[in-house]
Coordinates of C-alpha atoms in Angstrom, one line a residue:
X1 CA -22.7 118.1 -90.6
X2 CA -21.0 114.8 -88.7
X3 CA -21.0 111.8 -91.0
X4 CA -23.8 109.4 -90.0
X5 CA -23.9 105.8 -91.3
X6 CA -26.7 103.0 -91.1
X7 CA -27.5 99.8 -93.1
X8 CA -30.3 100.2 -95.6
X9 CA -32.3 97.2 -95.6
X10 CA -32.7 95.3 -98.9
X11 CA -36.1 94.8 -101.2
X12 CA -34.6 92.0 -102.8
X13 CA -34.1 88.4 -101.0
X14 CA -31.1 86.6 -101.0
X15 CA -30.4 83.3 -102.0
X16 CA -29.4 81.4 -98.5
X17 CA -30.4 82.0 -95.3
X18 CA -28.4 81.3 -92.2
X19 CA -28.9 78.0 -90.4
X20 CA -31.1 77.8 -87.6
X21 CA -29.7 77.4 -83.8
X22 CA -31.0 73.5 -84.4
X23 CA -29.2 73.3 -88.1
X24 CA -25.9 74.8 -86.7
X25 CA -26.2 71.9 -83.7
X26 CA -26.3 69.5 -86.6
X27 CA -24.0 70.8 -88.6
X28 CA -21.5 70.6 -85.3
X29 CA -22.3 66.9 -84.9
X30 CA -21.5 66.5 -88.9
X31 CA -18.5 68.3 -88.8
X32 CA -17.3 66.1 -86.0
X33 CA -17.6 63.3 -87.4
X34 CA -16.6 64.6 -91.2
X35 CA -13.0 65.6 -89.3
X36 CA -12.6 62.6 -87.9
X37 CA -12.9 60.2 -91.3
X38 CA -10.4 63.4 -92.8
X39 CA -8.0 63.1 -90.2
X40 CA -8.2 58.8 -90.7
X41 CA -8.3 59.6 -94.3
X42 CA -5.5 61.8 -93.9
X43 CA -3.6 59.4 -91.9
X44 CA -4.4 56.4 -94.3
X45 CA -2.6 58.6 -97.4
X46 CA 0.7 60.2 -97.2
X47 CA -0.1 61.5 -100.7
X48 CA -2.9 63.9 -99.9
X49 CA -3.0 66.6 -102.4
X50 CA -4.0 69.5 -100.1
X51 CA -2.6 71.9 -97.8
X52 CA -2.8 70.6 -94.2
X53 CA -3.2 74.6 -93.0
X54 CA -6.3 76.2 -95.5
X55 CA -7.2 72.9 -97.3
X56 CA -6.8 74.6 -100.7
X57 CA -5.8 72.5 -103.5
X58 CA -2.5 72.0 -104.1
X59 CA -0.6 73.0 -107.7
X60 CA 0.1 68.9 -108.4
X61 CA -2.6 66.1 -107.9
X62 CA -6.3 65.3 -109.0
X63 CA -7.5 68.4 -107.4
X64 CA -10.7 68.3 -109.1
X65 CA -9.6 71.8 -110.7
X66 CA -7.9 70.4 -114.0
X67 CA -11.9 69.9 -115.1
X68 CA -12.7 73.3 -114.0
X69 CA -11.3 76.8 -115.6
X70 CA -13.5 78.5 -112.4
X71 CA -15.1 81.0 -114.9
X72 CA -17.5 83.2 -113.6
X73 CA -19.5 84.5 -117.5
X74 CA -22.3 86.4 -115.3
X75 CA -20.2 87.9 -112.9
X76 CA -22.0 86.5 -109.5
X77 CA -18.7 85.2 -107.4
X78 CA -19.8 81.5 -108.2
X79 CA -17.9 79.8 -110.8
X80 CA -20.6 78.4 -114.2
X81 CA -19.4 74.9 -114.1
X82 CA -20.6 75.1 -110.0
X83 CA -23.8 77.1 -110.9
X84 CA -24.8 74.3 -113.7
X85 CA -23.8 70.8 -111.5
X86 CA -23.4 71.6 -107.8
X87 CA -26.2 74.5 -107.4
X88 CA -28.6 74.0 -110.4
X89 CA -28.9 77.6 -111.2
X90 CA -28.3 79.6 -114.8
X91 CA -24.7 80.5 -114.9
X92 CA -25.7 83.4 -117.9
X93 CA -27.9 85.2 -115.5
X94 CA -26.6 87.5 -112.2
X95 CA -28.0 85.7 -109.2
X96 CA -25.6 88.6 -106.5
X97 CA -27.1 91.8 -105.3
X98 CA -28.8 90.7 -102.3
X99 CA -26.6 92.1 -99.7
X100 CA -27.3 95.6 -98.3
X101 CA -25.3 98.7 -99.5
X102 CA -24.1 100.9 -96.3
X103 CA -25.4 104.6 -96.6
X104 CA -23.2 107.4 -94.8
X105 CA -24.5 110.8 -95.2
X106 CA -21.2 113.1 -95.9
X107 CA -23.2 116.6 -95.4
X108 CA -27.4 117.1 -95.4
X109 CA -27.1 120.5 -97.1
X110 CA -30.7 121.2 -98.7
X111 CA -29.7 121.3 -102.8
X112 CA -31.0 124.3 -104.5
X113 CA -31.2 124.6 -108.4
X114 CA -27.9 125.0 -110.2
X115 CA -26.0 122.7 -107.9
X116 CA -23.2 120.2 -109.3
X117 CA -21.1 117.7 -107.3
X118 CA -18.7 116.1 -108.7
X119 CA -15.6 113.2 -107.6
X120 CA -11.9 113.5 -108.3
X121 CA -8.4 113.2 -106.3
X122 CA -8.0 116.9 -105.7
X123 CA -5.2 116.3 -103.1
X124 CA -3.6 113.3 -104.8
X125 CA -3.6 111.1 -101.9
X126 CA -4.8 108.3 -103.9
X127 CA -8.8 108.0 -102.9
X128 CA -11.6 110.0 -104.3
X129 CA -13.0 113.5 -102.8
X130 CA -16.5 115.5 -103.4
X131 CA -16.6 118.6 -104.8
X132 CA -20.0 120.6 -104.3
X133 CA -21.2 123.9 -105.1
X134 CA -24.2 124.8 -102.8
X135 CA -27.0 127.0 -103.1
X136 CA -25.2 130.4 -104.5
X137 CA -21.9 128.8 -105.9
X138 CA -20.5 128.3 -102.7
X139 CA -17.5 126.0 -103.0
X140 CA -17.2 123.1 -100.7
X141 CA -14.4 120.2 -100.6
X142 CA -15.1 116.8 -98.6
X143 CA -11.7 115.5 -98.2
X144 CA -11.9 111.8 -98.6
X145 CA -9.5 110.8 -95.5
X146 CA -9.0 107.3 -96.3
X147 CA -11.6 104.4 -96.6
X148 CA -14.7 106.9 -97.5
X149 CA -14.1 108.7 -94.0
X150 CA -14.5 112.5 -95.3
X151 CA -14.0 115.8 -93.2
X152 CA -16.7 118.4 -92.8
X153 CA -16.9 120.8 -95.9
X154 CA -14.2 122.9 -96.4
X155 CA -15.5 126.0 -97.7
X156 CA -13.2 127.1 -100.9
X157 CA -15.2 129.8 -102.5
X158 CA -17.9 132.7 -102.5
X159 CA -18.7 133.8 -105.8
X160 CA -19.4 137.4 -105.5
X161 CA -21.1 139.7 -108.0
X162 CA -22.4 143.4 -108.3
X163 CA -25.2 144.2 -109.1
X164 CA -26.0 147.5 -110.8
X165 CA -30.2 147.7 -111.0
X166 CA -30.2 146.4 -106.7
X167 CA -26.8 148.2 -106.5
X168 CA -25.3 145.6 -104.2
X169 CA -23.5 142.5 -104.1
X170 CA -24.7 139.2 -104.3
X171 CA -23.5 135.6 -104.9
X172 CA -24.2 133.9 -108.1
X173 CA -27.2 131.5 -108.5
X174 CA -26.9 128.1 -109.8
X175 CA -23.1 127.1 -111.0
X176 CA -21.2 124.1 -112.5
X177 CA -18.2 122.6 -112.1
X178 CA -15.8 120.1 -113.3
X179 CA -12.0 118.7 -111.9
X180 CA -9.8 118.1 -114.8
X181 CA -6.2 119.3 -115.4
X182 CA -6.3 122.2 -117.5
X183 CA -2.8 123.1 -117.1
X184 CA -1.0 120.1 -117.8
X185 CA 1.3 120.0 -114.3
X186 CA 0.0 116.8 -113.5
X187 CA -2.4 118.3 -110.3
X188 CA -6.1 118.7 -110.9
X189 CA -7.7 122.3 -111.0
X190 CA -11.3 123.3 -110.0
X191 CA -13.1 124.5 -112.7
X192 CA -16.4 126.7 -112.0
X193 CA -19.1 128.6 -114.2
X194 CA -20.6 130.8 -112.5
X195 CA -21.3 133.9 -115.2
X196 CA -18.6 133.4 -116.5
X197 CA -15.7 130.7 -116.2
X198 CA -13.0 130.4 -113.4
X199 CA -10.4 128.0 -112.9
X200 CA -9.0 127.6 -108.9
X201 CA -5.2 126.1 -109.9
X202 CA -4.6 123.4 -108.1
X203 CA -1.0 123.8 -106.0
X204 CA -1.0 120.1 -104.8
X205 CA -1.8 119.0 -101.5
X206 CA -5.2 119.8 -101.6
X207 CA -4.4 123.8 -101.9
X208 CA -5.5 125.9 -104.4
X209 CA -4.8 129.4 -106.1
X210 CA -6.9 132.3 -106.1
X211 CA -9.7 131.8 -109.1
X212 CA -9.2 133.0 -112.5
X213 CA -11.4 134.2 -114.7
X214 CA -10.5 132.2 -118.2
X215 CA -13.9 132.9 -120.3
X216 CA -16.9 134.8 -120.4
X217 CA -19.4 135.5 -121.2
X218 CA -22.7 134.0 -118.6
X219 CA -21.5 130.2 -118.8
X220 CA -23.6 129.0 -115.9
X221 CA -24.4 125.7 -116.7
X222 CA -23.1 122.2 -116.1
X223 CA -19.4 121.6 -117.5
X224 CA -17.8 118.7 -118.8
X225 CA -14.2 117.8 -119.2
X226 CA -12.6 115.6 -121.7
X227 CA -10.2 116.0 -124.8
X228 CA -12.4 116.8 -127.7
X229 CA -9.2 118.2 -130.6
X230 CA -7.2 114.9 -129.6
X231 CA -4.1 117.2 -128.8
X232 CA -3.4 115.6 -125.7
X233 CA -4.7 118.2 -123.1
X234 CA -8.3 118.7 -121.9
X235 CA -11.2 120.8 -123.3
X236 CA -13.9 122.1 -121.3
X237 CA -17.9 121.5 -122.7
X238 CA -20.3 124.3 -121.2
X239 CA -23.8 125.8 -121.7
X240 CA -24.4 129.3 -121.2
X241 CA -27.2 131.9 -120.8
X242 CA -27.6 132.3 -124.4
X243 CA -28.8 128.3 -125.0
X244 CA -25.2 127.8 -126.9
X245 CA -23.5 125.2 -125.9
X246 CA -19.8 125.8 -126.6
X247 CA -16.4 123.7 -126.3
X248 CA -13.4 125.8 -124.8
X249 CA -10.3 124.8 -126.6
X250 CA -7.9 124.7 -124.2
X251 CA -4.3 125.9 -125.8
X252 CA -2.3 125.4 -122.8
X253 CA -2.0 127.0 -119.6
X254 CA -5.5 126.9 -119.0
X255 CA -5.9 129.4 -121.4
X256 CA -9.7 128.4 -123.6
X257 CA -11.0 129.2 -126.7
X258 CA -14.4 129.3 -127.0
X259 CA -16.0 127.2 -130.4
X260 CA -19.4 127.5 -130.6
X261 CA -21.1 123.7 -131.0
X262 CA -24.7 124.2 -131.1
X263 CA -28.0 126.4 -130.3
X264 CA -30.4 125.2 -128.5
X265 CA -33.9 126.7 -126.5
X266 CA -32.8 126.0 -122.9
X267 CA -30.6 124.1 -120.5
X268 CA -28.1 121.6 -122.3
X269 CA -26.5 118.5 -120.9
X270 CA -23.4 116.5 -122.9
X271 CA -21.9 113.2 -122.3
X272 CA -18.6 112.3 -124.7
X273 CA -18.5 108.8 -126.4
X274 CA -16.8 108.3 -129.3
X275 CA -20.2 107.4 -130.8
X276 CA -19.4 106.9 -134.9
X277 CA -16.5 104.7 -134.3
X278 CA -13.9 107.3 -135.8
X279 CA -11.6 107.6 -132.5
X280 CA -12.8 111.0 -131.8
X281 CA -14.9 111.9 -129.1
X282 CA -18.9 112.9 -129.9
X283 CA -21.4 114.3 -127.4
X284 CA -24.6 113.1 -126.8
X285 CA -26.8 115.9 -125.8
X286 CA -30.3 117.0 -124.1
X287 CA -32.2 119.9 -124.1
X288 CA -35.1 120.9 -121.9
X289 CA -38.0 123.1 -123.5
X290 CA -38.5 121.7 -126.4
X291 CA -40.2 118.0 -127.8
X292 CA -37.0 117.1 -129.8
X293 CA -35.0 116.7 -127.0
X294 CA -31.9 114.8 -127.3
X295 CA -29.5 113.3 -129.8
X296 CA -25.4 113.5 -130.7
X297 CA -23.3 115.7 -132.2
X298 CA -21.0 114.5 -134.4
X299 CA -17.3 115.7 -134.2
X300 CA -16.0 115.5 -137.8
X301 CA -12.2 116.0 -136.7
X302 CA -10.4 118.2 -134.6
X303 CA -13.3 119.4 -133.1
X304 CA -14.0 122.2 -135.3
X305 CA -17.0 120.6 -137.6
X306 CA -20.3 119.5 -135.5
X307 CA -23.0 118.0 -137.5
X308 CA -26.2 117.5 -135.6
X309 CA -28.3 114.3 -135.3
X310 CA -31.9 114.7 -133.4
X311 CA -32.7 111.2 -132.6
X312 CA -36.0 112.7 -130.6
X313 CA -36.4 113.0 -127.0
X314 CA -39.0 113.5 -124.4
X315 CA -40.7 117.4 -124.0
X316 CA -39.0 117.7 -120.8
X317 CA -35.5 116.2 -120.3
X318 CA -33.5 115.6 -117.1
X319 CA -30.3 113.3 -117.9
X320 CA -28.2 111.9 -120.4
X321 CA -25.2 109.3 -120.2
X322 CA -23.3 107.1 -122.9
X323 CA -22.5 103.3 -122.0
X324 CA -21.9 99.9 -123.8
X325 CA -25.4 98.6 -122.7
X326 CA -25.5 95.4 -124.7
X327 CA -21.8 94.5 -124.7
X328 CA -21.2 94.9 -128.3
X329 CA -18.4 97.2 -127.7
X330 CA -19.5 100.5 -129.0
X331 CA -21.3 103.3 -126.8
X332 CA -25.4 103.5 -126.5
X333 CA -27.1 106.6 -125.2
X334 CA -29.7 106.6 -122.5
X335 CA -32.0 109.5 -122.0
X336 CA -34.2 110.4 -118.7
X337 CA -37.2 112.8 -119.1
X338 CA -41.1 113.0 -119.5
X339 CA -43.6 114.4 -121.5
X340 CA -43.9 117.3 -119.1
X341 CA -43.0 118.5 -115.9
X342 CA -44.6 116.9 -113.1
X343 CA -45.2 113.5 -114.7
X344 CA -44.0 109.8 -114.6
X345 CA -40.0 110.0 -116.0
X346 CA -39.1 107.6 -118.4
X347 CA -35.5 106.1 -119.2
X348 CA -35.1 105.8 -123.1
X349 CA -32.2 103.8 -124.8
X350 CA -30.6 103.9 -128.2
X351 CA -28.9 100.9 -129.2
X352 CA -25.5 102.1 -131.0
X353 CA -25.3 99.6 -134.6
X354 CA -21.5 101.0 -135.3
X355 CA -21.1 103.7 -137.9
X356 CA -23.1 106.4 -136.4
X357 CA -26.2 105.0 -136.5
X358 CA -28.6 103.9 -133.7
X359 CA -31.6 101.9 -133.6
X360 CA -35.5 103.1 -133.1
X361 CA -35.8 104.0 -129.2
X362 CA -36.8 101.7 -126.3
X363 CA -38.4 103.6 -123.2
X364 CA -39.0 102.0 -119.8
X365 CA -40.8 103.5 -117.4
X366 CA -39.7 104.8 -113.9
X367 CA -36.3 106.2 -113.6
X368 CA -35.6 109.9 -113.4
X369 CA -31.5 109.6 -113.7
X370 CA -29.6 106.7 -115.1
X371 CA -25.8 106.4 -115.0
X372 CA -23.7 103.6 -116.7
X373 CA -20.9 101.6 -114.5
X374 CA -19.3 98.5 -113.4
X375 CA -20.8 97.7 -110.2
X376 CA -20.2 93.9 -110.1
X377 CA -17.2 94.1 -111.5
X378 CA -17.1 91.6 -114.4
X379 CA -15.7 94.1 -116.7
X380 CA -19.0 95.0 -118.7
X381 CA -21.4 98.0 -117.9
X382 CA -24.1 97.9 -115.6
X383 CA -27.3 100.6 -114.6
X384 CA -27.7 102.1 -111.9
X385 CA -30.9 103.9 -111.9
X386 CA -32.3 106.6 -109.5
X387 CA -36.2 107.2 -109.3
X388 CA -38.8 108.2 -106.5
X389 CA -38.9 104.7 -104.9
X390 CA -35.2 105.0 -105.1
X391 CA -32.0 103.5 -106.1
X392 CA -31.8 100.4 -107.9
X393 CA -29.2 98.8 -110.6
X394 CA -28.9 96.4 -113.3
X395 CA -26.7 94.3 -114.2
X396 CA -25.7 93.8 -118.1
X397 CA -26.4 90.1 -117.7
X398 CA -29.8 90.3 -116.3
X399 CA -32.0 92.4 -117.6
X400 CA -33.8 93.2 -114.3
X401 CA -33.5 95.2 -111.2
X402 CA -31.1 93.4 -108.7
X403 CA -31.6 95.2 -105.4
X404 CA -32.9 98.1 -104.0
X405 CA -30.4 101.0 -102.3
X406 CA -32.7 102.8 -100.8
X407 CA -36.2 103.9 -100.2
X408 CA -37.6 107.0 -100.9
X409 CA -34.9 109.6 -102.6
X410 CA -35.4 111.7 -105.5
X411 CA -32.7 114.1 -106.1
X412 CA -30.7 115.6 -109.4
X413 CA -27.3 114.2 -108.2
X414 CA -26.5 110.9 -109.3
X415 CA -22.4 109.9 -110.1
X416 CA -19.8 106.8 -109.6
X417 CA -16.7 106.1 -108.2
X418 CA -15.2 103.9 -105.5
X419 CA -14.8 106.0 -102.0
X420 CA -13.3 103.4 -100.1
X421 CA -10.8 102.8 -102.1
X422 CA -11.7 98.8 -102.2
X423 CA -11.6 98.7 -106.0
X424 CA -15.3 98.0 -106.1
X425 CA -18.1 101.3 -107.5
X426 CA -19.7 103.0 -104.9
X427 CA -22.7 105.1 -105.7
X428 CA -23.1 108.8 -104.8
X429 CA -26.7 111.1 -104.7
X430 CA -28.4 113.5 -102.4
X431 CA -29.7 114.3 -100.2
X432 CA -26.9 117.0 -99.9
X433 CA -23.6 114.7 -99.9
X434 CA -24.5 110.9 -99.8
X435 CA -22.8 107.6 -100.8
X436 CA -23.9 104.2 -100.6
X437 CA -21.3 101.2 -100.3
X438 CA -21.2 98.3 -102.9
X439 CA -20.5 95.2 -100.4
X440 CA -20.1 93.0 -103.6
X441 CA -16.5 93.0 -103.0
X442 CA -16.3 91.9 -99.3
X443 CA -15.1 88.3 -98.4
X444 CA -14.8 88.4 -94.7
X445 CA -14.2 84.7 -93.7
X446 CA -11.3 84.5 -96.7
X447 CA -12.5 81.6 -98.1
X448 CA -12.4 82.9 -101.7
X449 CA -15.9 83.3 -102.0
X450 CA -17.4 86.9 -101.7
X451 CA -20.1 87.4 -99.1
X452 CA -22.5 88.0 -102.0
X453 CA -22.2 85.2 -103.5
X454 CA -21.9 83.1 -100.4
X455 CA -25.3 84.5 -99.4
X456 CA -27.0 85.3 -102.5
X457 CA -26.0 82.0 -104.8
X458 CA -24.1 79.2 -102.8
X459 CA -26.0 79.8 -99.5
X460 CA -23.3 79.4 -97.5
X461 CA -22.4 81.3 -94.4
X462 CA -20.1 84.2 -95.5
X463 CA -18.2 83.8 -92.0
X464 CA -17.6 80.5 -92.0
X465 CA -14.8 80.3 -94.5
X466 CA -15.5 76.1 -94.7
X467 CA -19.2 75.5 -94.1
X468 CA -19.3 71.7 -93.9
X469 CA -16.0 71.3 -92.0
X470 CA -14.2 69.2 -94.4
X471 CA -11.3 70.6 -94.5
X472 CA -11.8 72.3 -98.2
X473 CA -13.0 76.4 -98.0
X474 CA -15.9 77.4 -99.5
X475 CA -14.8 78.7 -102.3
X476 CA -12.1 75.8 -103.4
X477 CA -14.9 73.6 -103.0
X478 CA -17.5 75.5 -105.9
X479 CA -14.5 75.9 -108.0
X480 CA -13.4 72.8 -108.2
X481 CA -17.5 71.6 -108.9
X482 CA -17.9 70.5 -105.1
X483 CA -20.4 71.3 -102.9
X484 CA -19.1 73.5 -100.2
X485 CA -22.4 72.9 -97.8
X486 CA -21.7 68.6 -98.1
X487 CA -18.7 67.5 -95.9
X488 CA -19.0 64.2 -97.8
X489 CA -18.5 65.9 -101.2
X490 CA -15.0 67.3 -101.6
X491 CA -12.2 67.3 -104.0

């Protein structure tokens, strides 16, 4: 159960390789002699307009800057006006990615069917935790310690029920769970259907009451949180035996109401958008077992009214998640299934056109889960997609896979959140408990420039904060449309 971690190497090749041991002797030579005309340059004009210590620009002077607003439109690190004169690549496409994501395995627990994981601050310490329930609704906490370093599980609960025909008692098979505060004191519970629903208060500090049962009856299936009457507190979304899929209204305390939303033939999954435009929250939804498979429910107020809208699925269903996929502002839906069990998945899209209504379907073939984030953090959504060569993602602005995760994984577990607390989204999957590292954020020589786009776009060495020695860093240099591997060109 220790945490082990090891770089994954990346399918995808980056933009700059590292100079050679006869390149870097060059480069020493060129530096030399680019230092020396600085320092005579230096010595020639009092007036120099940049700082003696980092060689930044300074806020007064012909920097170079004033013809530069250093916007970066496809999110890459480099700035467009660099990307169109100093590099001569597109500044509207996403040129990043190349760097490898770090894997650390929190806990290689074999997942059996039924089993959730999901984030959330259950000790409000600041940083993200796991929450798992393992093979028979066992309940296990991975407390984040700082920086993604998490503790060996932490075993919660043991759902125990009797069981009159065997006469004996048994844990329950297959459970979900959710981390939302139902009680409104500010501290996250742990919510948990297994049968029926429990709630595990949470005390603060990472302790918990004993669980209470809050609904019944046999709501086994995955759970979703979010506010669904607008009243200010939140509702819980849950599928049960029975193929209902029912909202629980909570009414304060924790105490829920179940509403019944919709009948359906087997397992349903929800994700909540606010998909008509009318500042409510919607769910899109998927069924397995049946060939109309997916679609959204439409919340007409309050929560009370659901009108159903099949859009058509696939036979067999696995996922389904709500994101701005095109950047127009309103949510799309994405869908993962196949025709049956056992072949090719598909991912299929729905392009949101305002109002409630959606345009005809676009499938692509390959992944089997898809979830919607910000991974290159440029403020638009991205996809991150999960299939049986592995993990991949796209970013908004290109269209096309960017990089590859990892080889080989399959799993049912797919969710985002940053671990490490570095402001950038990490990716989390199976097997058991484990998280990849987005290194898109990392500038290690401080130079302004991060590593990713020093590697994958500029080509510059990302620890070598000024490449050609001219006194400028990298990253002042692109941003004020110089070339950062040229000691001759400078601001």
């Amino acid at each position: 159960m220790t945490a082990r971690t090891w770089v994954v190497v990346t399918l995808l090749a980056c933009g700059g390789p590292k100079p050679t041991a006869d390149e870097t002797d060059e480069d020493a030579d060129a530096d030399a002699d680019a230092d020396a005309d600085s320092d005579a340059d230096a010595d020639a004009d009092s007036d120099s307009d940049t700082d003696e210590h980092s060689g930044e620009p300074t806020e007064t002077g012909d920097s170079g800057l004033a013809s530069s607003t250093c916007s970066d439109g496809d999110g890459d690190g480099v700035s467009d006006d660099a990307e169109q004169v100093v590099l001569n690549t597109d500044p509207t496409r996403f040129d990043g990615g190349c760097l490898p994501w770090t894997r650390t395995i929190v806990d290689d627990f074999v997942p059996f069917f039924g089993d959730d994981l999901v984030l959330g601050d259950v000790d409000g310490d600041g940083d993200l935790d796991v929450l798992a329930t393992e093979e028979y609704a066992t309940l296990y906490w991975y407390e984040n310690q700082g920086g993604g370093v998490f503790t060996n599980e932490i075993r919660l609960w043991d759902h125990q029920v009797w069981v009159p025909y065997y006469n004996y008692w048994t844990t329950v098979q297959g459970a979900g769970l959710a981390v939302a505060d139902l009680t409104g004191d500010g501290v996250p519970d742990l919510v948990v259907s297994a049968l029926d629903i429990w709630v595990l208060r949470g005390l603060g500090g990472g302790a918990f009451a004993p669980p209470l049962e809050v609904a019944q009856p046999t709501y086994d299936g995955p759970l979703t949180a979010a506010d669904l009457d607008g009243d200010g507190d939140v509702d819980l979304v849950g599928w049960n035996g029975f193929h209902e899929l029912a909202w629980f209204e909570n009414v304060g305390g924790a105490n829920l109401i179940p509403h019944r939303i919709h009948v359906g033939t087997y397992w349903i999954e929800v994700s909540p958008a606010d998909l008509d435009g009318d500042g409510d929250l919607d769910l899109a939804y998927m069924e397995q077992g049946r060939s109309t498979a997916a679609g959204w429910l439409e919340n007409s107020g309050g929560a009370m009214t659901w009108t159903v809208h099949d859009l058509g699925g696939f036979a067999y269903s696995v996922a389904v998640t709500t994101g701005d996929l095109d950047g127009d502002g309103v949510p799309d839906i994405v869908l993962n299934g196949s025709s049956q069990p056992g072949q090719a998945p598909s991912m299929r899209t729905w392009r949101n056109l305002g109002g409630g209504s959606f345009a005809a379907p676009v499938d692509r073939p390959g992944p089997a889960m898809t979830r919607v984030g910000d991974l290159d953090h440029d403020g638009d959504d991205d996809l991150v997609l999960l299939d049986a060569t592995g993990l991949s993602w796209i970013p908004l602005e290109s269209g096309a896979p960017q990089g590859q995760l990892t080889v080989g994984s399959w799993g049912q577990v797919l969710h985002l959140g940053d671990l490490d607390g570095d402001g950038w989204t990490d990716v989390v999957t199976e097997p058991g408990v484990t998280w990849y590292r987005n290194p898109m954020g990392d500038d290690t020589d401080a130079d302004g420039l991060r590593d990713d786009a020093e590697r994958c776009v500029a080509g510059t060495d990302p620890l070598v904060a000024d490449s050609d020695g001219d006194g400028w860093t990298d990253g002042a240099e692109l941003c004020a449309v110089h070339d950062p591997s040229d000691a001759a060109d400078h601001p």
